């Protein structure tokens, strides 16, 4: 990192809530990351307790150097790791150079994320399983409708989530180049990727083969991947409504996929459902509730 980039960051520039800053440089000869565009540098200013919980971006010039200044909160970084979002910002955070740090707080926080500790890992595992299930279900529906190109795309996305699950099970934090990460593991999912993309059989046959393997993996991994949700379902005597579950902060990262996962757990007998009568002005209806 150039001295000019080191020197521009201080508490006045970053803000009093900042715990430090990370500089990330585009590698020479590689294609530009989407986040960097045509900037050579990205400076990630990490805050603790930002009042405005949105990413703030500034385009700046220091001497002849054009760079992007991005302000983020610690909580947002952890949320992105759990949900698998904003992968380029997470990559910059994990692999950039710490250029400014207050009392080692930023280094300690990055070490916490890099260790991929159990609480973060369990939430990320549930999220990737939910996405895996969603894309598998979509691919199966499209295949049945003979929309094979769309089915191919969906099953390829399902395999990417499957690949991230395999990395998580190995204690590895999935990053943006997931196929490079799983290639060295000699994993099942990489073999399925080869079957899907490089095989002499017809497109439909390749899709059907991978869907069959995905169905088996979803079934075998369901209980361990959904341990957080199953533990919540069993945490009280009263059964849970879907509305109650969707309001829980522990499940906020997979709220969109929660109904699908719940129904799959019931179908596989890992969770149970019961009906509770609700009175309304137009009569009565029975609300489904879930428990283990």
Coordinates of C-alpha atoms in Angstrom, one line a residue:
X1 CA 0.0 0.0 0.0
X2 CA 1.5 3.4 -1.0
X3 CA 2.4 5.9 1.8
X4 CA -0.2 8.3 0.4
X5 CA -2.9 5.7 1.1
X6 CA -1.6 5.0 4.6
X7 CA -1.5 8.7 5.4
X8 CA -5.0 9.7 4.5
X9 CA -6.7 7.7 7.2
X10 CA -7.1 9.1 10.7
X11 CA -9.9 9.4 13.2
X12 CA -11.1 12.8 11.9
X13 CA -11.4 11.4 8.3
X14 CA -12.9 8.0 9.3
X15 CA -15.3 9.2 12.1
X16 CA -15.1 8.7 15.8
X17 CA -17.0 5.4 15.7
X18 CA -14.4 3.8 13.4
X19 CA -12.2 1.1 14.9
X20 CA -9.8 1.0 11.9
X21 CA -9.4 0.7 8.2
X22 CA -8.4 -2.0 5.7
X23 CA -6.8 -1.2 2.3
X24 CA -7.4 -3.6 -0.6
X25 CA -5.5 -3.3 -3.9
X26 CA -6.6 -4.9 -7.2
X27 CA -4.0 -7.5 -8.2
X28 CA -1.9 -6.6 -11.2
X29 CA -3.0 -8.5 -14.3
X30 CA -6.3 -9.8 -12.9
X31 CA -9.7 -8.7 -14.1
X32 CA -11.2 -5.9 -12.0
X33 CA -13.6 -6.8 -9.2
X34 CA -17.1 -5.4 -9.7
X35 CA -16.7 -3.5 -6.5
X36 CA -13.4 -1.8 -7.5
X37 CA -14.6 -0.9 -11.1
X38 CA -11.7 1.1 -12.5
X39 CA -10.3 2.1 -9.1
X40 CA -7.0 0.7 -8.0
X41 CA -7.7 0.8 -4.3
X42 CA -10.5 0.2 -1.9
X43 CA -10.4 1.5 1.7
X44 CA -12.8 -0.2 4.0
X45 CA -13.5 1.9 7.1
X46 CA -14.9 -0.4 9.8
X47 CA -17.1 1.1 12.5
X48 CA -18.7 -0.1 15.7
X49 CA -22.2 1.3 16.4
X50 CA -22.9 3.3 13.3
X51 CA -26.2 5.2 13.6
X52 CA -26.9 4.8 9.9
X53 CA -26.8 1.1 9.1
X54 CA -26.2 1.4 5.4
X55 CA -23.0 1.1 3.4
X56 CA -21.7 4.6 2.6
X57 CA -19.3 5.0 -0.4
X58 CA -17.1 7.9 -1.3
X59 CA -15.0 8.3 -4.5
X60 CA -11.8 10.1 -3.6
X61 CA -8.5 11.3 -5.0
X62 CA -5.1 11.4 -3.1
X63 CA -2.4 12.8 -5.3
X64 CA -2.7 10.8 -8.5
X65 CA -4.4 7.8 -6.8
X66 CA -8.2 7.3 -7.3
X67 CA -9.8 5.1 -4.6
X68 CA -13.1 4.2 -3.1
X69 CA -13.8 4.8 0.6
X70 CA -16.4 2.4 2.0
X71 CA -17.8 2.8 5.5
X72 CA -19.4 -0.4 7.1
X73 CA -20.4 -1.5 10.5
X74 CA -19.0 -4.6 12.3
X75 CA -22.6 -6.0 12.7
X76 CA -23.1 -5.7 8.9
X77 CA -19.9 -7.6 8.1
X78 CA -20.9 -10.4 10.4
X79 CA -24.4 -10.5 8.9
X80 CA -22.9 -10.7 5.4
X81 CA -20.7 -13.6 6.4
X82 CA -23.8 -15.4 7.9
X83 CA -26.0 -14.7 4.9
X84 CA -23.4 -15.1 2.2
X85 CA -24.0 -11.6 0.9
X86 CA -21.7 -8.8 -0.3
X87 CA -19.0 -11.3 -1.1
X88 CA -16.6 -8.8 -2.6
X89 CA -16.7 -6.5 0.5
X90 CA -16.2 -9.5 2.7
X91 CA -13.2 -10.6 0.5
X92 CA -11.7 -7.1 0.9
X93 CA -12.2 -7.2 4.6
X94 CA -10.6 -10.7 5.0
X95 CA -7.7 -10.3 2.6
X96 CA -6.9 -6.6 2.6
X97 CA -4.1 -4.9 4.6
X98 CA -4.9 -3.3 7.9
X99 CA -3.7 0.2 7.5
X100 CA -5.1 1.8 10.6
X101 CA -6.2 0.2 13.8
X102 CA -7.3 1.5 17.2
X103 CA -5.9 -0.6 20.0
X104 CA -5.9 -3.7 17.9
X105 CA -9.8 -3.8 17.8
X106 CA -10.0 -4.2 14.0
X107 CA -7.4 -7.1 14.0
X108 CA -9.2 -8.8 16.8
X109 CA -12.6 -8.5 15.0
X110 CA -11.1 -9.9 11.7
X111 CA -9.6 -12.8 13.7
X112 CA -13.0 -13.4 15.2
X113 CA -14.6 -13.6 11.7
X114 CA -11.7 -15.7 10.2
X115 CA -12.0 -18.3 13.0
X116 CA -15.6 -18.9 11.7
X117 CA -16.7 -19.8 15.2
X118 CA -19.7 -22.1 15.9
X119 CA -22.4 -19.5 16.2
X120 CA -21.6 -17.9 12.9
X121 CA -21.0 -21.3 11.2
X122 CA -24.3 -22.7 12.4
X123 CA -26.3 -19.7 11.0
X124 CA -24.4 -19.8 7.7
X125 CA -24.9 -23.5 7.4
X126 CA -28.7 -23.1 7.8
X127 CA -28.7 -20.3 5.2
X128 CA -26.8 -22.3 2.6
X129 CA -28.9 -25.4 3.2
X130 CA -32.1 -23.2 2.7
X131 CA -30.7 -21.8 -0.6
X132 CA -29.7 -25.3 -1.7
X133 CA -33.2 -26.5 -1.1
X134 CA -34.8 -23.6 -2.8
X135 CA -32.7 -23.9 -6.0
X136 CA -33.1 -27.7 -6.0
X137 CA -36.9 -27.3 -5.8
X138 CA -36.9 -24.7 -8.6
X139 CA -34.7 -26.9 -10.8
X140 CA -37.0 -29.9 -10.3
X141 CA -40.1 -27.9 -11.2
X142 CA -38.4 -26.4 -14.3
X143 CA -37.2 -29.9 -15.4
X144 CA -40.7 -31.3 -15.1
X145 CA -42.0 -28.4 -17.3
X146 CA -39.2 -29.2 -19.8
X147 CA -37.7 -25.7 -19.4
X148 CA -34.3 -27.3 -19.5
X149 CA -32.0 -24.2 -19.9
X150 CA -33.6 -22.6 -16.9
X151 CA -33.4 -25.9 -15.0
X152 CA -29.7 -26.1 -15.8
X153 CA -29.1 -22.7 -14.4
X154 CA -31.1 -23.5 -11.2
X155 CA -29.3 -26.8 -10.6
X156 CA -25.9 -25.1 -11.1
X157 CA -26.9 -22.6 -8.5
X158 CA -28.0 -25.4 -6.2
X159 CA -24.6 -27.0 -6.6
X160 CA -22.9 -23.8 -5.6
X161 CA -24.8 -23.8 -2.3
X162 CA -24.0 -27.5 -1.9
X163 CA -20.4 -26.6 -2.4
X164 CA -20.5 -23.9 0.3
X165 CA -22.1 -26.4 2.6
X166 CA -19.2 -28.8 2.1
X167 CA -16.7 -26.0 2.9
X168 CA -18.6 -25.0 6.0
X169 CA -18.6 -28.7 7.2
X170 CA -14.8 -28.6 6.8
X171 CA -14.7 -25.4 8.9
X172 CA -13.8 -23.3 5.9
X173 CA -15.5 -19.9 5.3
X174 CA -16.9 -19.9 1.8
X175 CA -15.6 -17.0 -0.4
X176 CA -16.5 -15.7 -3.8
X177 CA -14.5 -18.3 -5.8
X178 CA -16.2 -21.4 -4.3
X179 CA -15.2 -23.9 -7.1
X180 CA -11.5 -23.1 -6.5
X181 CA -12.0 -23.7 -2.8
X182 CA -13.7 -27.1 -3.2
X183 CA -11.5 -28.4 -6.0
X184 CA -8.8 -29.4 -3.6
X185 CA -11.1 -31.3 -1.3
X186 CA -11.9 -34.0 -3.8
X187 CA -15.5 -33.5 -2.9
X188 CA -18.7 -35.1 -4.1
X189 CA -20.1 -31.7 -5.2
X190 CA -17.1 -31.1 -7.5
X191 CA -17.7 -34.4 -9.2
X192 CA -21.4 -33.5 -9.7
X193 CA -20.3 -30.2 -11.1
X194 CA -18.2 -32.1 -13.7
X195 CA -21.1 -34.4 -14.4
X196 CA -23.4 -31.5 -15.1
X197 CA -21.0 -29.4 -17.2
X198 CA -18.8 -32.0 -19.0
X199 CA -20.6 -35.1 -19.9
X200 CA -21.7 -36.8 -23.1
X201 CA -25.3 -37.4 -22.0
X202 CA -28.1 -35.2 -23.0
X203 CA -28.8 -32.0 -21.0
X204 CA -31.9 -33.5 -19.4
X205 CA -30.1 -36.7 -18.4
X206 CA -27.3 -34.6 -16.8
X207 CA -29.8 -32.5 -14.9
X208 CA -31.8 -35.5 -13.7
X209 CA -28.6 -37.3 -12.5
X210 CA -27.5 -34.2 -10.5
X211 CA -31.0 -33.7 -9.1
X212 CA -31.1 -37.3 -7.8
X213 CA -27.8 -36.8 -6.0
X214 CA -29.0 -33.4 -4.6
X215 CA -32.2 -35.1 -3.3
X216 CA -30.1 -37.7 -1.4
X217 CA -27.7 -35.0 0.0
X218 CA -30.6 -32.8 1.1
X219 CA -32.1 -35.6 3.0
X220 CA -28.9 -36.8 4.7
X221 CA -27.8 -33.2 5.6
X222 CA -31.2 -31.9 6.7
X223 CA -31.0 -32.6 10.4
X224 CA -27.5 -31.3 11.0
X225 CA -27.9 -28.3 8.8
X226 CA -31.2 -27.3 10.4
X227 CA -30.0 -27.8 14.0
X228 CA -30.5 -24.1 14.9
X229 CA -34.1 -24.1 13.7
X230 CA -34.9 -27.5 15.3
X231 CA -33.5 -26.3 18.6
X232 CA -35.7 -23.2 18.4
X233 CA -38.8 -25.3 17.6
X234 CA -38.1 -27.4 20.7
X235 CA -37.2 -24.5 23.0
X236 CA -40.7 -24.1 24.5
X237 CA -43.8 -26.2 25.2
X238 CA -46.1 -24.2 23.0
X239 CA -45.9 -24.7 19.2
X240 CA -44.6 -21.9 17.0
X241 CA -46.5 -20.0 14.3
X242 CA -44.7 -19.1 11.1
X243 CA -45.2 -15.4 12.0
X244 CA -43.5 -15.9 15.4
X245 CA -40.5 -17.7 13.8
X246 CA -40.1 -15.0 11.2
X247 CA -39.8 -12.3 13.9
X248 CA -36.9 -14.0 15.6
X249 CA -33.5 -12.3 15.2
X250 CA -31.8 -15.8 15.1
X251 CA -33.7 -16.6 11.9
X252 CA -33.7 -13.1 10.3
X253 CA -30.9 -14.2 7.8
X254 CA -33.1 -16.9 6.2
X255 CA -36.6 -15.4 6.6
X256 CA -37.3 -15.7 2.9
X257 CA -36.6 -19.5 2.8
X258 CA -38.1 -20.3 6.2
X259 CA -41.5 -21.5 5.0
X260 CA -40.0 -23.9 2.5
X261 CA -37.6 -25.3 5.0
X262 CA -40.3 -25.7 7.7
X263 CA -42.5 -27.7 5.3
X264 CA -39.6 -29.9 4.3
X265 CA -38.8 -30.6 7.9
X266 CA -42.5 -31.7 8.5
X267 CA -42.5 -33.8 5.3
X268 CA -39.3 -35.6 6.5
X269 CA -40.7 -36.1 10.0
X270 CA -38.1 -34.0 11.7
X271 CA -40.7 -31.4 12.8
X272 CA -44.4 -31.8 13.6
X273 CA -47.3 -29.6 12.8
X274 CA -50.5 -29.0 14.8
X275 CA -53.6 -26.8 14.1
X276 CA -54.8 -24.1 16.5
X277 CA -58.3 -22.6 16.1
X278 CA -58.3 -18.9 15.6
X279 CA -61.5 -16.8 15.9
X280 CA -62.1 -14.0 13.5
X281 CA -65.1 -11.7 12.6
X282 CA -65.9 -13.9 9.6
X283 CA -65.7 -17.1 11.5
X284 CA -63.0 -19.5 12.5
X285 CA -59.8 -20.8 10.9
X286 CA -57.1 -23.2 12.0
X287 CA -53.6 -21.9 12.1
X288 CA -50.7 -24.4 11.6
X289 CA -48.1 -24.4 14.3
X290 CA -44.7 -26.2 14.4
X291 CA -42.9 -28.0 17.1
X292 CA -40.5 -30.9 17.8

